[in-house]
Coordinates of C-alpha atoms and ligand atoms in Angstrom, one line a residue:
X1 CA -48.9 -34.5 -52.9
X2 CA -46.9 -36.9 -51.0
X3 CA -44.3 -36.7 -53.4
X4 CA -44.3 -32.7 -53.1
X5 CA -43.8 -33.1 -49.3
X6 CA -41.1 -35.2 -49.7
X7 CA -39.5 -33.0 -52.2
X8 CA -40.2 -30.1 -50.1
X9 CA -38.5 -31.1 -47.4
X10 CA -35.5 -32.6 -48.9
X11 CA -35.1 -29.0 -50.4
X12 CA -35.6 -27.5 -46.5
X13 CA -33.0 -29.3 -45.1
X14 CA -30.3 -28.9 -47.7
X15 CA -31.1 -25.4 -47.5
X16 CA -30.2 -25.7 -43.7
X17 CA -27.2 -27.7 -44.4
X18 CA -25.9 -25.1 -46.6
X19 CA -26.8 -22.2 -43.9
X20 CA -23.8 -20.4 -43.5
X21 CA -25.0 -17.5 -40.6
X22 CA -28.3 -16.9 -39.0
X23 CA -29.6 -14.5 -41.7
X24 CA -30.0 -17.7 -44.1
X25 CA -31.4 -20.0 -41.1
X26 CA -34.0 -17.6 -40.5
X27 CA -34.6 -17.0 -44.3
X28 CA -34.8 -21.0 -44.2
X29 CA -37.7 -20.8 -41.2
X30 CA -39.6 -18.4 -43.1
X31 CA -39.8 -20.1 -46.8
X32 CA -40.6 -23.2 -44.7
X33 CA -42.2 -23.0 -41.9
X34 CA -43.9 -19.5 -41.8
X35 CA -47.3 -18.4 -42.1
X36 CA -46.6 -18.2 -45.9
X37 CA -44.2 -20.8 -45.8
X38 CA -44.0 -24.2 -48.4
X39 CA -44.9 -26.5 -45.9
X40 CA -47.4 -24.7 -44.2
X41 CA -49.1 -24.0 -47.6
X42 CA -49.1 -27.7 -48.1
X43 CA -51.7 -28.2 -45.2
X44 CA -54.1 -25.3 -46.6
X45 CA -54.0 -27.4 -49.7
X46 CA -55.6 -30.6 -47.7
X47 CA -58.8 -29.2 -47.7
X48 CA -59.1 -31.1 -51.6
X49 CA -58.2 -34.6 -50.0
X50 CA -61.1 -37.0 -49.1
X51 CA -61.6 -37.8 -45.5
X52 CA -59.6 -41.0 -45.0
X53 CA -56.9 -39.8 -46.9
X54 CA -56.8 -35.8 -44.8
X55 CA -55.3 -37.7 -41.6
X56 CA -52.7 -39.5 -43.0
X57 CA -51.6 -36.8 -44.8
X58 CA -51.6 -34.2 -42.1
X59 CA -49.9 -36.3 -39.9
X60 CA -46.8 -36.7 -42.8
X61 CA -47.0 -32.6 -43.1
X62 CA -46.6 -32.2 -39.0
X63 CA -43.8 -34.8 -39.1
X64 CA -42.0 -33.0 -42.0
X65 CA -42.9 -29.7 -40.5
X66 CA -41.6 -31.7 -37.0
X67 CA -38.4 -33.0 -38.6
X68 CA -37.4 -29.7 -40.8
X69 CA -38.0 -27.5 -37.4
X70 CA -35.7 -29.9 -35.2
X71 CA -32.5 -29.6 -38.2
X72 CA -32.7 -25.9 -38.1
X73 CA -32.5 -25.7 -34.3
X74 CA -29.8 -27.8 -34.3
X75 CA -28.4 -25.6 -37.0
X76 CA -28.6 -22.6 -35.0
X77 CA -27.2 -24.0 -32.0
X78 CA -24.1 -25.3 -33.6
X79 CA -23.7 -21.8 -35.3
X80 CA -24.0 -19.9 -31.7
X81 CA -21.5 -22.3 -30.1
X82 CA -19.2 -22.1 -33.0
X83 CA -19.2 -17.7 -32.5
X84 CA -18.8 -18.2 -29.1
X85 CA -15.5 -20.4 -29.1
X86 CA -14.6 -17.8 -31.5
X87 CA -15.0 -15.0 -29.5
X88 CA -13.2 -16.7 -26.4
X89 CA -10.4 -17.7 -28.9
X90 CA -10.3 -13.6 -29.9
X91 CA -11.2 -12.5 -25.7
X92 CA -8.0 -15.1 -24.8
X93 CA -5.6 -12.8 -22.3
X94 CA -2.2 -14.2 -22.8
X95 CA -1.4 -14.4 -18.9
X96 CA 2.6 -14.9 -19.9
X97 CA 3.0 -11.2 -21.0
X98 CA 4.9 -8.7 -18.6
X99 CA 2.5 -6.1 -16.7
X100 CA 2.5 -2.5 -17.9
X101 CA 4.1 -1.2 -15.4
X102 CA 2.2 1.3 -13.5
X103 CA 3.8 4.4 -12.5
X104 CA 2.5 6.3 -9.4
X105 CA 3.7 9.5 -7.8
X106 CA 4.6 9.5 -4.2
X107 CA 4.9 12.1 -1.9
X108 CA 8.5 14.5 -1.6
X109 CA 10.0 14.0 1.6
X110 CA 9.5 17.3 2.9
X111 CA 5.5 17.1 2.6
X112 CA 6.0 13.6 4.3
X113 CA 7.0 15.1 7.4
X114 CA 4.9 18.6 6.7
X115 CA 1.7 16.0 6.7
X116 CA 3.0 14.6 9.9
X117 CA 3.6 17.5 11.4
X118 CA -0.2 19.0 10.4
X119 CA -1.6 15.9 12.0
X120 CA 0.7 16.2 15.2
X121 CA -0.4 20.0 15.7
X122 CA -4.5 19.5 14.4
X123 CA -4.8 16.7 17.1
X124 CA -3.9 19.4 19.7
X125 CA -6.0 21.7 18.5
X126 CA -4.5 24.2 15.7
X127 CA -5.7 25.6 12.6
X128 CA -3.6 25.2 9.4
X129 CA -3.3 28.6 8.0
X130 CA -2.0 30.2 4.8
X131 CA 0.0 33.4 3.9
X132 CA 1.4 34.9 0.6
X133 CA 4.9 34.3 -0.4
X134 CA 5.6 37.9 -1.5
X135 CA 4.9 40.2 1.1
X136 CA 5.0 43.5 2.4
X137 CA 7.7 45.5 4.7
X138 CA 4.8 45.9 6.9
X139 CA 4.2 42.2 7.3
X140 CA 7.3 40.7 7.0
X141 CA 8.9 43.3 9.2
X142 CA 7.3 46.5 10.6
X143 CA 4.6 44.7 12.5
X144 CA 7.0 41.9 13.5
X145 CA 9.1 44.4 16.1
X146 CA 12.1 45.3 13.4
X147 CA 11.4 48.5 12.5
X148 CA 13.9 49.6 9.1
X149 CA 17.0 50.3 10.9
X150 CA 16.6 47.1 12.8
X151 CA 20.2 44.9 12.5
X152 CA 18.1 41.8 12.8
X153 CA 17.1 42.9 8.8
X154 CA 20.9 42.1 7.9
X155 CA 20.5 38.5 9.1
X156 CA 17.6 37.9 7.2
X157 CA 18.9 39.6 4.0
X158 CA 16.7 38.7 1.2
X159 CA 14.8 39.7 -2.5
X160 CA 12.7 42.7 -3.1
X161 CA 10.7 43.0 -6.0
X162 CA 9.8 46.5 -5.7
X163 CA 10.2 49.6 -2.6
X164 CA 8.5 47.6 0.2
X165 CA 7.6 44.4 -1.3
X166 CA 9.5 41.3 -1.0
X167 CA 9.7 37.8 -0.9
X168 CA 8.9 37.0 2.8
X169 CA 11.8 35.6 4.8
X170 CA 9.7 34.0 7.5
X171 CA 6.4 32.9 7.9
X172 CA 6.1 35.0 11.0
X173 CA 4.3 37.4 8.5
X174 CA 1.6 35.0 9.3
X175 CA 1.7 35.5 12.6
X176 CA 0.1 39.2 12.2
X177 CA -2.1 38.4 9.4
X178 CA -3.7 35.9 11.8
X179 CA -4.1 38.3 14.4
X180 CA -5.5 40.9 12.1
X181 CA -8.2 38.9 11.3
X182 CA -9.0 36.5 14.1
X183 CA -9.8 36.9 18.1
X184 CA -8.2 34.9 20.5
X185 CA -8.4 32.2 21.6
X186 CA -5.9 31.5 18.4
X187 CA -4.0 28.5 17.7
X188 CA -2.6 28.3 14.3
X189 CA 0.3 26.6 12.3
X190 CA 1.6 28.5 9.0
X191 CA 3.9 25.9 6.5
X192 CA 5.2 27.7 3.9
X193 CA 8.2 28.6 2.0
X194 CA 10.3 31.1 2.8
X195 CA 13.2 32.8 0.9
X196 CA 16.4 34.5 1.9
X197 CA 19.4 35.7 0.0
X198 CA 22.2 33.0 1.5
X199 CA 24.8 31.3 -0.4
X200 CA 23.8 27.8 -1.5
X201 CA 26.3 25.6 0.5
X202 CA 25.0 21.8 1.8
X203 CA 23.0 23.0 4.8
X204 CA 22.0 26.5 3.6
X205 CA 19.7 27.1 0.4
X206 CA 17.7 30.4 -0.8
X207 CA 14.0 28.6 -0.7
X208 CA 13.4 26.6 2.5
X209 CA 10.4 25.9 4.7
X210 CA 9.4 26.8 8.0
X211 CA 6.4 25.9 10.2
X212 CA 5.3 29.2 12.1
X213 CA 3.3 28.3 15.1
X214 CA 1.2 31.7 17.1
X215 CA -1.3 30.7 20.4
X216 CA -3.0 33.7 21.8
X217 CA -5.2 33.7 24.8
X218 CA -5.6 34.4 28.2
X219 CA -3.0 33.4 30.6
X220 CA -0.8 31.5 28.2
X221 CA 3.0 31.0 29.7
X222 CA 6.4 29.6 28.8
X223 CA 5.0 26.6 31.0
X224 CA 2.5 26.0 27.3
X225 CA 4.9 26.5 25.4
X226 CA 7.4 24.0 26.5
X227 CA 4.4 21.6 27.0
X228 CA 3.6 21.9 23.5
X229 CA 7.2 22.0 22.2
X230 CA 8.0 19.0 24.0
X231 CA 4.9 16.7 22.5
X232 CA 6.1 17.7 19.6
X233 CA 9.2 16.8 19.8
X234 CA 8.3 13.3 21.3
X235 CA 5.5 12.4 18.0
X236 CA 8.2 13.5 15.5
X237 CA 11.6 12.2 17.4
X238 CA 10.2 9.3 20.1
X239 CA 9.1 9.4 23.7
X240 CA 12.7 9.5 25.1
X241 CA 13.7 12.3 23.1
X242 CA 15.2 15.4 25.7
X243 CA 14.0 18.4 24.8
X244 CA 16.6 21.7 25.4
X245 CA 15.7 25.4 25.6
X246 CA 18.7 27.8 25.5
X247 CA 18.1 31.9 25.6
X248 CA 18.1 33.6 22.7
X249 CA 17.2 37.0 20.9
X250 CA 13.9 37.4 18.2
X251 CA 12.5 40.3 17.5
X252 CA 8.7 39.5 17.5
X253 CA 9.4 37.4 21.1
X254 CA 10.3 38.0 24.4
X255 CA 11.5 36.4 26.4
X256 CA 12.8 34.1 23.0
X257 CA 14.5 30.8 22.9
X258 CA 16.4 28.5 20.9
X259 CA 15.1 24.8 20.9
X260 CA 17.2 21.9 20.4
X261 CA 16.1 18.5 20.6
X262 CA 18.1 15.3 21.8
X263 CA 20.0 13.5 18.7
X264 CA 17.1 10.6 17.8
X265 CA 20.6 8.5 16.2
X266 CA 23.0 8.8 19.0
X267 CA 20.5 9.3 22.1
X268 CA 22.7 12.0 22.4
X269 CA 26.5 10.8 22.4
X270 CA 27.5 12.6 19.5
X271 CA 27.2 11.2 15.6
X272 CA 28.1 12.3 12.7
X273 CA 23.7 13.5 12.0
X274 CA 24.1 16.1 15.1
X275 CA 28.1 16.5 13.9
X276 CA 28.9 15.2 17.6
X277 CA 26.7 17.8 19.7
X278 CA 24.5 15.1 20.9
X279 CA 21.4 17.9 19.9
X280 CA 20.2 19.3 17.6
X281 CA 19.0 22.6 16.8
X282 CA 15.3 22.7 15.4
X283 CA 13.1 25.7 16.0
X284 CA 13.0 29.3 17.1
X285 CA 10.3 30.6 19.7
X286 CA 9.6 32.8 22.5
X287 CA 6.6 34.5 24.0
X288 CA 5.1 36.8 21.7
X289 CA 6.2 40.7 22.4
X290 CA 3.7 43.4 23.7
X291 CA 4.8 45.5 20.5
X292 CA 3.5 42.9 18.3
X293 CA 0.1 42.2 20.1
X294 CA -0.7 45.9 20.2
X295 CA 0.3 46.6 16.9
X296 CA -2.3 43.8 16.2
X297 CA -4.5 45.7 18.5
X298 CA -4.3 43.1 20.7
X299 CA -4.7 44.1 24.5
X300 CA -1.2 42.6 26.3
X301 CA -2.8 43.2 29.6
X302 CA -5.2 41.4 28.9
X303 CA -3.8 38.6 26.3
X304 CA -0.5 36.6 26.1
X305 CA 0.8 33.9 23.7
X306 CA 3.6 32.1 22.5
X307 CA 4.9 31.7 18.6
X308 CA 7.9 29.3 16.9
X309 CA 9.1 28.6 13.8
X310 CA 10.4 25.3 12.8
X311 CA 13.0 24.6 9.8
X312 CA 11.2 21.9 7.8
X313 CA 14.1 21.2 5.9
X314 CA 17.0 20.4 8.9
X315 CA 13.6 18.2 9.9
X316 CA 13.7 16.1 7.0
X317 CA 17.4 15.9 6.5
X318 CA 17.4 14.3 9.8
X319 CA 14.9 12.1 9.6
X320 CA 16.1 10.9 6.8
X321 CA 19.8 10.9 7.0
X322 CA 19.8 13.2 4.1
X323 CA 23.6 14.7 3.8
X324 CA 23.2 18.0 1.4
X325 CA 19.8 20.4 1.8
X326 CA 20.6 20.7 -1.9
X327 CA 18.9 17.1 -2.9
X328 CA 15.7 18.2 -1.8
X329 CA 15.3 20.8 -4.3
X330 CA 17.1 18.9 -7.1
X331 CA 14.0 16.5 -8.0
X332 CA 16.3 13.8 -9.1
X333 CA 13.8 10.8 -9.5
X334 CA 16.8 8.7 -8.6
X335 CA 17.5 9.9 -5.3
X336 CA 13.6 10.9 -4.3
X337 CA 12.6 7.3 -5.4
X338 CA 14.2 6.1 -1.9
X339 CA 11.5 8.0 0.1
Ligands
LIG401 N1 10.9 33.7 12.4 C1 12.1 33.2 13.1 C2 13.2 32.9 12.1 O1 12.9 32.8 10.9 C3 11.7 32.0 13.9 C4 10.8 32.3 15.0 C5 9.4 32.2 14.8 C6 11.2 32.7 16.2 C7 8.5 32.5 15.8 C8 10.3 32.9 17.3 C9 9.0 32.8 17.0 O2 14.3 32.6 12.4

């Protein structure tokens, strides 16, 4: 029987030696060591010993038992650490190779400054409104004071797509839209694009952008209309910028005024951005006409407000020193990576 143990275990632990995964160590556990295991069957075979001889030999089966258990846990141990320096080996990042190189959109330059300009006219109270780019006569004209013989319709010659529809030429369109459908108190801005049949040259283009701006409410005045102009002007330009208002002729406004703003590169002098002027011109405005309130049916005895439209584009050009309108419509990565 002795001699069976001994034979039994040499067998175990070449079997373990020979493991090659932990399929064959378990395999190994269970011929050996489980319930129906060699070894184990060895001890249900003691019961035919006589009593001195039962100790002695279950002490030799536990010690096999002890001895065969301890090989295969080493076994398995050295098998997990061997698969685990394998899968660092295969996990290994080679830290010398160059990054992918991520490529992320950025904003165009004129929605840079449109953003800016949203914030700087939500933090004094405006709404940001929206308005469809093909109109109607009636919107883009009728309601706004220039009724079809008007000359101001040459100067804003532009696309129809049918009798009476058209592409708008200004987001004043906005203007009565707004007032159609909301009572004063209103404060609203209107970005959008507007379209206008010009010759392309570098400061003219068919598509630009303007910013229409429409308050309505009791006892507004020029006085609101400057203050508001002029905070403007001082978020977008600087605090030192001079703010100019000149008289001028619109339609939809009256009285109406051009606005130019003090050149933010020469302070005024003369450069080559405000082509020696020392100002520049950036926005249309006026208070808005009785006409255009009533045909809104809003009271102008009871109401007033004020309205402007700023030229995105001439914004951004001189923000950003940008020479040719032209190049903000061209979407050459080259030049709109410098934004
Ligand atoms: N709509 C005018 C234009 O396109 C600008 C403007 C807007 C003037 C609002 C006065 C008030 O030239």
């Amino acid at each position: 029987m002795k001699q069976q143990l001994e034979q039994i275990k040499t067998a175990a632990l070449e079997a373990i030696a020979a493991a090659e995964n932990s399929a064959d160590c378990e395999n190994v556990r269970v011929k050996y060591l489980g319930k129906k295991g060699e070894l184990t069957a060895i001890l249900k075979m003691m019961g035919g010993l006589s009593p001195e001889e039962r100790p002695i030999m279950g002490q030799l089966v536990n010690t096999a038992k002890a001895e065969v258990d301890e090989a295969l846990g080493a076994k398995v141990a050295e098998m997990s650490a061997k698969a685990e320096e394998l899968k660092l080996k295969e996990e290994t990042i080679d830290i010398t190779m160059p990054a992918k190189v991520n490529k992320t959109g950025k904003l165009h330059p004129l929605n840079t400054v449109l953003n800016d300009m949203i914030d700087i006219f939500q933090s004094m109270g405006f709404d940001v409104v929206d308005g469809p780019e093909v109109e109607t006569d009636h919107y883009n004209f009728e309601c706004l004071n220039v009724p079809a013989d008007h000359p101001a319709r040459d100067m804003q010659d532009t696309f129809y797509l049918a009798e009476n529809i058209l592409l708008r030429t200004q987001t004043s369109a906005a203007q009565i839209r707004t007032m159609e459908t909301r009572k004063p108190p209103i404060r609203v801005i209107c970005p959008g694009r507007v379209f206008r049949a010009d010759e392309v040259d570098a400061t003219h283009s068919p598509v630009f952008h303007q910013i229409e701006g429409l308050v309505v409410d009791k006892g507004v005045t020029m006085c609101d209309l400057k203050g508001v102009l002029e905070q403007f002007a001082h978020e977008i330009y600087g605090p030192d910028t001079k703010v100019k208002f000149r008289p001028s002729f619109f339609p939809f406004t009256e009285p109406s005024v051009e606005v130019d703003v003090s050149c933010s590169e020469c302070g005024g002098k003369g450069c080559r951005v405000c082509k020696g002027a020392g100002w520049i011109e950036i926005l249309g405005a006026g208070m808005v006409h009785p006409n255009v309130l009533r045909a809104c049916g809003i009271d102008p005895e009871e109401y007033s407000g004020f309205a402007f439209g700023i030229g995105l584009d001439r914004l951004t050009t001189t923000r950003y020193k940008i020479s040719d309108i032209r190049l903000l419509f061209e979407n050459d990565k080259r030049f709109l990576d410098q934004f």
